[in-house]
PDB file of C-alpha atoms in Angstrom:
ATOM      1  CA  UNK A  23     -60.876  76.905 -29.984  1.00  0.00           C
ATOM      2  CA  UNK A  24     -63.414  74.281 -29.119  1.00  0.00           C
ATOM      3  CA  UNK A  25     -63.606  71.803 -26.257  1.00  0.00           C
ATOM      4  CA  UNK A  26     -64.963  69.124 -28.588  1.00  0.00           C
ATOM      5  CA  UNK A  27     -62.910  66.916 -30.875  1.00  0.00           C
ATOM      6  CA  UNK A  28     -61.639  68.729 -33.930  1.00  0.00           C
ATOM      7  CA  UNK A  29     -64.614  68.740 -36.302  1.00  0.00           C
ATOM      8  CA  UNK A  30     -64.325  67.888 -39.986  1.00  0.00           C
ATOM      9  CA  UNK A  31     -64.282  70.637 -42.577  1.00  0.00           C
ATOM     10  CA  UNK A  32     -67.630  69.566 -44.045  1.00  0.00           C
ATOM     11  CA  UNK A  33     -71.085  68.873 -42.696  1.00  0.00           C
ATOM     12  CA  UNK A  34     -71.573  65.126 -42.395  1.00  0.00           C
ATOM     13  CA  UNK A  35     -74.997  63.711 -41.557  1.00  0.00           C
ATOM     14  CA  UNK A  36     -74.692  60.702 -39.243  1.00  0.00           C
ATOM     15  CA  UNK A  37     -77.893  58.644 -39.322  1.00  0.00           C
ATOM     16  CA  UNK A  38     -78.959  55.204 -40.578  1.00  0.00           C
ATOM     17  CA  UNK A  39     -82.175  56.670 -41.976  1.00  0.00           C
ATOM     18  CA  UNK A  40     -82.736  57.594 -45.612  1.00  0.00           C
ATOM     19  CA  UNK A  41     -85.221  60.130 -47.007  1.00  0.00           C
ATOM     20  CA  UNK A  42     -88.572  58.494 -47.717  1.00  0.00           C
ATOM     21  CA  UNK A  43     -91.938  59.438 -49.147  1.00  0.00           C
ATOM     22  CA  UNK A  44     -92.087  63.104 -50.172  1.00  0.00           C
ATOM     23  CA  UNK A  45     -88.787  63.925 -48.451  1.00  0.00           C
ATOM     24  CA  UNK A  46     -86.482  63.360 -51.481  1.00  0.00           C
ATOM     25  CA  UNK A  47     -88.661  65.646 -53.593  1.00  0.00           C
ATOM     26  CA  UNK A  48     -88.743  68.310 -50.863  1.00  0.00           C
ATOM     27  CA  UNK A  49     -84.962  68.127 -50.374  1.00  0.00           C
ATOM     28  CA  UNK A  50     -84.313  68.505 -54.109  1.00  0.00           C
ATOM     29  CA  UNK A  51     -86.724  71.453 -54.356  1.00  0.00           C
ATOM     30  CA  UNK A  52     -85.193  73.261 -51.353  1.00  0.00           C
ATOM     31  CA  UNK A  53     -81.638  72.756 -52.628  1.00  0.00           C
ATOM     32  CA  UNK A  54     -82.580  74.040 -56.081  1.00  0.00           C
ATOM     33  CA  UNK A  55     -84.247  77.068 -54.534  1.00  0.00           C
ATOM     34  CA  UNK A  56     -81.092  77.884 -52.590  1.00  0.00           C
ATOM     35  CA  UNK A  57     -78.924  77.440 -55.660  1.00  0.00           C
ATOM     36  CA  UNK A  58     -81.276  79.727 -57.597  1.00  0.00           C
ATOM     37  CA  UNK A  59     -80.967  82.393 -54.903  1.00  0.00           C
ATOM     38  CA  UNK A  60     -84.541  82.285 -53.616  1.00  0.00           C
ATOM     39  CA  UNK A  61     -84.854  84.411 -50.501  1.00  0.00           C
ATOM     40  CA  UNK A  62     -87.858  82.575 -49.045  1.00  0.00           C
ATOM     41  CA  UNK A  63     -88.981  78.959 -49.164  1.00  0.00           C
ATOM     42  CA  UNK A  64     -91.592  77.169 -47.059  1.00  0.00           C
ATOM     43  CA  UNK A  65     -91.491  73.516 -46.052  1.00  0.00           C
ATOM     44  CA  UNK A  66     -94.941  72.228 -45.104  1.00  0.00           C
ATOM     45  CA  UNK A  67     -95.638  69.106 -43.079  1.00  0.00           C
ATOM     46  CA  UNK A  68     -97.609  67.801 -40.121  1.00  0.00           C
ATOM     47  CA  UNK A  69     -95.967  67.093 -36.764  1.00  0.00           C
ATOM     48  CA  UNK A  70     -93.745  64.024 -37.010  1.00  0.00           C
ATOM     49  CA  UNK A  71     -93.405  64.103 -40.801  1.00  0.00           C
ATOM     50  CA  UNK A  72     -89.621  64.554 -40.649  1.00  0.00           C
ATOM     51  CA  UNK A  73     -89.192  68.263 -41.448  1.00  0.00           C
ATOM     52  CA  UNK A  74     -86.080  68.545 -39.253  1.00  0.00           C
ATOM     53  CA  UNK A  75     -84.555  65.485 -40.927  1.00  0.00           C
ATOM     54  CA  UNK A  76     -85.341  66.999 -44.327  1.00  0.00           C
ATOM     55  CA  UNK A  77     -83.578  70.253 -43.417  1.00  0.00           C
ATOM     56  CA  UNK A  78     -80.606  68.277 -42.052  1.00  0.00           C
ATOM     57  CA  UNK A  79     -80.225  66.636 -45.466  1.00  0.00           C
ATOM     58  CA  UNK A  80     -80.380  70.050 -47.141  1.00  0.00           C
ATOM     59  CA  UNK A  81     -77.623  71.342 -44.834  1.00  0.00           C
ATOM     60  CA  UNK A  82     -75.393  68.395 -45.749  1.00  0.00           C
ATOM     61  CA  UNK A  83     -75.915  69.010 -49.467  1.00  0.00           C
ATOM     62  CA  UNK A  84     -75.467  72.799 -49.552  1.00  0.00           C
ATOM     63  CA  UNK A  85     -72.541  72.840 -47.067  1.00  0.00           C
ATOM     64  CA  UNK A  86     -73.240  76.328 -45.716  1.00  0.00           C
ATOM     65  CA  UNK A  87     -73.186  77.659 -42.138  1.00  0.00           C
ATOM     66  CA  UNK A  88     -76.801  77.543 -40.997  1.00  0.00           C
ATOM     67  CA  UNK A  89     -78.881  79.626 -38.588  1.00  0.00           C
ATOM     68  CA  UNK A  90     -82.040  77.988 -37.244  1.00  0.00           C
ATOM     69  CA  UNK A  91     -84.440  80.388 -35.500  1.00  0.00           C
ATOM     70  CA  UNK A  92     -87.108  79.127 -33.098  1.00  0.00           C
ATOM     71  CA  UNK A  93     -89.878  81.189 -31.450  1.00  0.00           C
ATOM     72  CA  UNK A  94     -88.983  80.117 -27.896  1.00  0.00           C
ATOM     73  CA  UNK A  95     -86.313  78.371 -25.813  1.00  0.00           C
ATOM     74  CA  UNK A  96     -88.303  75.136 -25.502  1.00  0.00           C
ATOM     75  CA  UNK A  97     -88.473  74.551 -29.238  1.00  0.00           C
ATOM     76  CA  UNK A  98     -84.893  75.794 -29.676  1.00  0.00           C
ATOM     77  CA  UNK A  99     -83.648  73.244 -27.129  1.00  0.00           C
ATOM     78  CA  UNK A 100     -85.508  70.471 -28.955  1.00  0.00           C
ATOM     79  CA  UNK A 101     -84.064  71.452 -32.332  1.00  0.00           C
ATOM     80  CA  UNK A 102     -80.592  71.812 -30.792  1.00  0.00           C
ATOM     81  CA  UNK A 103     -80.758  68.263 -29.457  1.00  0.00           C
ATOM     82  CA  UNK A 104     -81.973  66.865 -32.771  1.00  0.00           C
ATOM     83  CA  UNK A 105     -79.305  68.653 -34.808  1.00  0.00           C
ATOM     84  CA  UNK A 106     -76.589  67.446 -32.449  1.00  0.00           C
ATOM     85  CA  UNK A 107     -77.762  63.893 -33.077  1.00  0.00           C
ATOM     86  CA  UNK A 108     -77.788  64.395 -36.848  1.00  0.00           C
ATOM     87  CA  UNK A 109     -74.355  66.124 -36.899  1.00  0.00           C
ATOM     88  CA  UNK A 110     -72.379  64.670 -33.945  1.00  0.00           C
ATOM     89  CA  UNK A 111     -69.013  65.470 -35.544  1.00  0.00           C
ATOM     90  CA  UNK A 112     -69.813  69.060 -36.490  1.00  0.00           C
ATOM     91  CA  UNK A 113     -70.231  72.254 -34.507  1.00  0.00           C
ATOM     92  CA  UNK A 114     -73.879  72.553 -33.462  1.00  0.00           C
ATOM     93  CA  UNK A 115     -74.270  75.482 -31.084  1.00  0.00           C
ATOM     94  CA  UNK A 116     -77.004  77.035 -28.935  1.00  0.00           C
ATOM     95  CA  UNK A 117     -77.562  80.792 -28.901  1.00  0.00           C
ATOM     96  CA  UNK A 118     -80.503  82.071 -26.858  1.00  0.00           C
ATOM     97  CA  UNK A 119     -81.115  84.936 -24.461  1.00  0.00           C
ATOM     98  CA  UNK A 120     -79.025  84.334 -21.342  1.00  0.00           C
ATOM     99  CA  UNK A 121     -81.569  85.961 -19.016  1.00  0.00           C
ATOM    100  CA  UNK A 122     -83.305  83.602 -16.601  1.00  0.00           C
ATOM    101  CA  UNK A 123     -85.219  86.643 -15.369  1.00  0.00           C
ATOM    102  CA  UNK A 124     -85.624  90.095 -16.891  1.00  0.00           C
ATOM    103  CA  UNK A 125     -87.615  92.956 -15.364  1.00  0.00           C
ATOM    104  CA  UNK A 126     -87.364  96.198 -17.354  1.00  0.00           C
ATOM    105  CA  UNK A 127     -87.418  99.486 -15.524  1.00  0.00           C
ATOM    106  CA  UNK A 128     -90.893 100.999 -15.214  1.00  0.00           C
ATOM    107  CA  UNK A 129     -92.847 103.853 -13.640  1.00  0.00           C
ATOM    108  CA  UNK A 130     -96.383 103.527 -12.279  1.00  0.00           C
ATOM    109  CA  UNK A 131     -97.969 107.030 -12.232  1.00  0.00           C
ATOM    110  CA  UNK A 132    -100.995 106.005 -10.153  1.00  0.00           C
ATOM    111  CA  UNK A 133     -98.817 105.130  -7.159  1.00  0.00           C
ATOM    112  CA  UNK A 134     -95.777 107.257  -8.081  1.00  0.00           C
ATOM    113  CA  UNK A 135     -93.693 104.066  -8.006  1.00  0.00           C
ATOM    114  CA  UNK A 136     -90.422 103.549  -9.849  1.00  0.00           C
ATOM    115  CA  UNK A 137     -89.393  99.948 -10.512  1.00  0.00           C
ATOM    116  CA  UNK A 138     -85.694  99.403 -11.167  1.00  0.00           C
ATOM    117  CA  UNK A 139     -84.461  97.061 -13.877  1.00  0.00           C
ATOM    118  CA  UNK A 140     -83.598  93.636 -12.500  1.00  0.00           C
ATOM    119  CA  UNK A 141     -81.940  90.764 -14.339  1.00  0.00           C
ATOM    120  CA  UNK A 142     -80.570  87.322 -13.596  1.00  0.00           C
ATOM    121  CA  UNK A 143     -78.064  85.858 -16.058  1.00  0.00           C
ATOM    122  CA  UNK A 144     -77.644  82.130 -16.663  1.00  0.00           C
ATOM    123  CA  UNK A 145     -73.864  81.630 -16.786  1.00  0.00           C
ATOM    124  CA  UNK A 146     -74.113  78.284 -18.607  1.00  0.00           C
ATOM    125  CA  UNK A 147     -76.187  79.797 -21.415  1.00  0.00           C
ATOM    126  CA  UNK A 148     -73.821  82.765 -21.592  1.00  0.00           C
ATOM    127  CA  UNK A 149     -70.936  80.331 -22.074  1.00  0.00           C
ATOM    128  CA  UNK A 150     -72.855  78.544 -24.850  1.00  0.00           C
ATOM    129  CA  UNK A 151     -73.475  81.894 -26.577  1.00  0.00           C
ATOM    130  CA  UNK A 152     -69.747  82.651 -26.465  1.00  0.00           C
ATOM    131  CA  UNK A 153     -68.896  79.222 -27.845  1.00  0.00           C
ATOM    132  CA  UNK A 154     -71.446  79.640 -30.649  1.00  0.00           C
ATOM    133  CA  UNK A 155     -69.926  82.977 -31.653  1.00  0.00           C
ATOM    134  CA  UNK A 156     -66.382  81.621 -31.431  1.00  0.00           C
ATOM    135  CA  UNK A 157     -67.142  78.611 -33.630  1.00  0.00           C
ATOM    136  CA  UNK A 158     -68.945  80.739 -36.224  1.00  0.00           C
ATOM    137  CA  UNK A 159     -66.061  83.201 -36.479  1.00  0.00           C
ATOM    138  CA  UNK A 160     -63.484  80.399 -36.510  1.00  0.00           C
ATOM    139  CA  UNK A 161     -64.612  79.376 -39.992  1.00  0.00           C
ATOM    140  CA  UNK A 162     -65.647  75.855 -38.966  1.00  0.00           C
ATOM    141  CA  UNK A 163     -68.865  74.455 -40.499  1.00  0.00           C
ATOM    142  CA  UNK A 164     -71.378  75.555 -37.873  1.00  0.00           C
ATOM    143  CA  UNK A 165     -75.083  75.210 -37.196  1.00  0.00           C
ATOM    144  CA  UNK A 166     -76.499  77.775 -34.782  1.00  0.00           C
ATOM    145  CA  UNK A 167     -79.862  77.109 -33.137  1.00  0.00           C
ATOM    146  CA  UNK A 168     -81.226  80.368 -31.730  1.00  0.00           C
ATOM    147  CA  UNK A 169     -84.379  82.126 -30.588  1.00  0.00           C
ATOM    148  CA  UNK A 170     -85.780  85.410 -31.825  1.00  0.00           C
ATOM    149  CA  UNK A 171     -84.914  86.953 -28.433  1.00  0.00           C
ATOM    150  CA  UNK A 172     -81.212  86.121 -28.808  1.00  0.00           C
ATOM    151  CA  UNK A 173     -80.361  89.723 -29.742  1.00  0.00           C
ATOM    152  CA  UNK A 174     -80.401  90.829 -26.076  1.00  0.00           C
ATOM    153  CA  UNK A 175     -76.987  92.306 -25.148  1.00  0.00           C
ATOM    154  CA  UNK A 176     -75.607  91.299 -28.553  1.00  0.00           C
ATOM    155  CA  UNK A 177     -72.560  93.366 -29.479  1.00  0.00           C
ATOM    156  CA  UNK A 178     -71.009  94.089 -32.841  1.00  0.00           C
ATOM    157  CA  UNK A 179     -69.375  90.899 -34.219  1.00  0.00           C
ATOM    158  CA  UNK A 180     -66.643  93.015 -35.810  1.00  0.00           C
ATOM    159  CA  UNK A 181     -65.679  94.428 -32.404  1.00  0.00           C
ATOM    160  CA  UNK A 182     -65.655  90.924 -30.949  1.00  0.00           C
ATOM    161  CA  UNK A 183     -63.425  89.711 -33.782  1.00  0.00           C
ATOM    162  CA  UNK A 184     -61.116  92.725 -33.331  1.00  0.00           C
ATOM    163  CA  UNK A 185     -60.644  91.909 -29.630  1.00  0.00           C
ATOM    164  CA  UNK A 186     -59.674  88.293 -30.330  1.00  0.00           C
ATOM    165  CA  UNK A 187     -56.092  87.192 -29.717  1.00  0.00           C
ATOM    166  CA  UNK A 188     -54.117  85.026 -32.141  1.00  0.00           C
ATOM    167  CA  UNK A 189     -51.120  83.261 -30.642  1.00  0.00           C
ATOM    168  CA  UNK A 190     -48.685  81.205 -32.712  1.00  0.00           C
ATOM    169  CA  UNK A 191     -45.699  79.033 -31.889  1.00  0.00           C
ATOM    170  CA  UNK A 192     -42.392  80.797 -32.604  1.00  0.00           C
ATOM    171  CA  UNK A 193     -43.976  84.251 -32.441  1.00  0.00           C
ATOM    172  CA  UNK A 194     -41.891  87.022 -30.892  1.00  0.00           C
ATOM    173  CA  UNK A 195     -43.987  88.682 -28.190  1.00  0.00           C
ATOM    174  CA  UNK A 196     -43.409  89.876 -24.646  1.00  0.00           C
ATOM    175  CA  UNK A 197     -45.272  88.227 -21.803  1.00  0.00           C
ATOM    176  CA  UNK A 198     -46.606  91.590 -20.659  1.00  0.00           C
ATOM    177  CA  UNK A 199     -48.100  92.167 -24.129  1.00  0.00           C
ATOM    178  CA  UNK A 200     -50.053  88.916 -23.969  1.00  0.00           C
ATOM    179  CA  UNK A 201     -51.303  89.781 -20.483  1.00  0.00           C
ATOM    180  CA  UNK A 202     -52.417  93.230 -21.642  1.00  0.00           C
ATOM    181  CA  UNK A 203     -54.302  91.733 -24.595  1.00  0.00           C
ATOM    182  CA  UNK A 204     -56.041  89.233 -22.295  1.00  0.00           C
ATOM    183  CA  UNK A 205     -57.150  91.993 -19.942  1.00  0.00           C
ATOM    184  CA  UNK A 206     -58.419  94.050 -22.883  1.00  0.00           C
ATOM    185  CA  UNK A 207     -60.383  90.977 -24.004  1.00  0.00           C
ATOM    186  CA  UNK A 208     -62.137  90.973 -20.593  1.00  0.00           C
ATOM    187  CA  UNK A 209     -60.167  88.084 -19.086  1.00  0.00           C
ATOM    188  CA  UNK A 210     -59.414  88.269 -15.353  1.00  0.00           C
ATOM    189  CA  UNK A 211     -56.142  87.252 -13.759  1.00  0.00           C
ATOM    190  CA  UNK A 212     -56.414  84.698 -10.964  1.00  0.00           C
ATOM    191  CA  UNK A 213     -53.168  82.956 -10.028  1.00  0.00           C
ATOM    192  CA  UNK A 214     -54.867  80.723  -7.421  1.00  0.00           C
ATOM    193  CA  UNK A 215     -57.868  79.218  -9.165  1.00  0.00           C
ATOM    194  CA  UNK A 216     -58.716  78.885 -12.847  1.00  0.00           C
ATOM    195  CA  UNK A 217     -62.200  79.163 -14.251  1.00  0.00           C
ATOM    196  CA  UNK A 218     -63.562  79.977 -17.706  1.00  0.00           C
ATOM    197  CA  UNK A 219     -62.678  83.580 -18.490  1.00  0.00           C
ATOM    198  CA  UNK A 220     -59.602  83.586 -16.208  1.00  0.00           C
ATOM    199  CA  UNK A 221     -55.848  83.267 -16.676  1.00  0.00           C
ATOM    200  CA  UNK A 222     -52.841  82.814 -14.420  1.00  0.00           C
ATOM    201  CA  UNK A 223     -49.140  83.553 -14.744  1.00  0.00           C
ATOM    202  CA  UNK A 224     -46.315  81.419 -13.396  1.00  0.00           C
ATOM    203  CA  UNK A 225     -42.902  82.593 -14.562  1.00  0.00           C
ATOM    204  CA  UNK A 226     -42.723  82.144 -18.331  1.00  0.00           C
ATOM    205  CA  UNK A 227     -45.951  80.104 -18.438  1.00  0.00           C
ATOM    206  CA  UNK A 228     -49.456  81.462 -18.989  1.00  0.00           C
ATOM    207  CA  UNK A 229     -52.510  79.297 -18.399  1.00  0.00           C
ATOM    208  CA  UNK A 230     -55.752  80.521 -19.989  1.00  0.00           C
ATOM    209  CA  UNK A 231     -59.254  79.079 -19.944  1.00  0.00           C
ATOM    210  CA  UNK A 232     -61.303  80.605 -22.767  1.00  0.00           C
ATOM    211  CA  UNK A 233     -64.748  81.714 -21.604  1.00  0.00           C
ATOM    212  CA  UNK A 234     -66.379  79.211 -23.965  1.00  0.00           C
ATOM    213  CA  UNK A 235     -64.272  76.176 -23.033  1.00  0.00           C
ATOM    214  CA  UNK A 236     -62.966  74.113 -20.138  1.00  0.00           C
ATOM    215  CA  UNK A 237     -59.628  73.203 -21.700  1.00  0.00           C
ATOM    216  CA  UNK A 238     -56.601  75.003 -20.357  1.00  0.00           C
ATOM    217  CA  UNK A 239     -54.503  76.732 -23.001  1.00  0.00           C
ATOM    218  CA  UNK A 240     -50.898  76.718 -21.796  1.00  0.00           C
ATOM    219  CA  UNK A 241     -48.488  79.144 -23.422  1.00  0.00           C
ATOM    220  CA  UNK A 242     -44.814  78.486 -22.677  1.00  0.00           C
ATOM    221  CA  UNK A 243     -42.361  81.264 -23.448  1.00  0.00           C
ATOM    222  CA  UNK A 244     -38.613  81.262 -23.816  1.00  0.00           C
ATOM    223  CA  UNK A 245     -37.595  84.858 -23.304  1.00  0.00           C
ATOM    224  CA  UNK A 246     -39.785  86.915 -25.624  1.00  0.00           C
ATOM    225  CA  UNK A 247     -40.660  84.026 -27.918  1.00  0.00           C
ATOM    226  CA  UNK A 248     -43.579  81.589 -27.710  1.00  0.00           C
ATOM    227  CA  UNK A 249     -41.874  78.211 -27.381  1.00  0.00           C
ATOM    228  CA  UNK A 250     -44.904  75.929 -27.157  1.00  0.00           C
ATOM    229  CA  UNK A 251     -48.725  75.964 -27.035  1.00  0.00           C
ATOM    230  CA  UNK A 252     -50.532  73.010 -25.461  1.00  0.00           C
ATOM    231  CA  UNK A 253     -54.056  72.099 -24.389  1.00  0.00           C
ATOM    232  CA  UNK A 254     -54.521  70.560 -20.948  1.00  0.00           C
ATOM    233  CA  UNK A 255     -57.402  68.824 -19.186  1.00  0.00           C
ATOM    234  CA  UNK A 256     -59.129  71.165 -16.748  1.00  0.00           C
ATOM    235  CA  UNK A 257     -59.343  68.592 -13.932  1.00  0.00           C
ATOM    236  CA  UNK A 258     -56.194  66.478 -14.219  1.00  0.00           C
ATOM    237  CA  UNK A 259     -54.012  69.151 -15.910  1.00  0.00           C
ATOM    238  CA  UNK A 260     -52.784  66.349 -18.173  1.00  0.00           C
ATOM    239  CA  UNK A 261     -51.558  67.495 -21.570  1.00  0.00           C
ATOM    240  CA  UNK A 262     -54.055  66.578 -24.292  1.00  0.00           C
ATOM    241  CA  UNK A 263     -52.249  67.781 -27.390  1.00  0.00           C
ATOM    242  CA  UNK A 264     -49.821  70.308 -28.779  1.00  0.00           C
ATOM    243  CA  UNK A 265     -50.994  72.942 -31.258  1.00  0.00           C
ATOM    244  CA  UNK A 266     -49.112  75.408 -33.441  1.00  0.00           C
ATOM    245  CA  UNK A 267     -51.592  78.292 -33.259  1.00  0.00           C
ATOM    246  CA  UNK A 268     -54.765  79.300 -31.461  1.00  0.00           C
ATOM    247  CA  UNK A 269     -57.290  82.116 -31.572  1.00  0.00           C
ATOM    248  CA  UNK A 270     -58.744  83.175 -28.245  1.00  0.00           C
ATOM    249  CA  UNK A 271     -61.981  85.162 -28.346  1.00  0.00           C
ATOM    250  CA  UNK A 272     -63.090  87.703 -25.705  1.00  0.00           C
ATOM    251  CA  UNK A 273     -64.417  86.488 -22.368  1.00  0.00           C
ATOM    252  CA  UNK A 274     -67.542  88.661 -22.476  1.00  0.00           C
TER     253      UNK A 274
END
């Protein structure tokens, strides 16, 4: 599930600009190399020559999920912003290390000092990592902009997929079973206040906020059958739309 508008099933470049100069030749060469199965290709160009725009055109032509790796968060953030402008109707996600501060454990023999590991996690970046993973596994056309340090605390994608919960309208399932699956997926029950990664239970209604979204997923049951699934605005609680099925990925 995504808190954006439902994206199209294909990459669509949205820009008034057209390839110019050497760009058409570079685009054609890169596309041919991909079609021929080349493992490595290098695009050369000075700063400001339109390399990002060239790659955006290649993505639109080849129509494949794309991973863009940057050496640091600064460059990754710049590329993320540019790709979001080029593909405003597609899933462009940001996946970088969620540590604002990381001090590994260490021992200093000269002073017989042991330094404990200390970390500080950026919750917003953690949420963006979860959304990036969810969109990639959902099968939607997705561009992931990441850094080489993004592997910190990265689990097995197969385990993450296994812990996901698929809920469909008309499905026969007990309320307690859904609650157990949510807890196993690292969601926390909070009947007073909802936040990403929490859920609440009121009679035959379950409200869930996926860890990577701010929409409320409301599951209405009639006995042991799912009667209706709706998405609601987080602030106003107003119903946004009804859906027939949803896949909820783990909270952590």
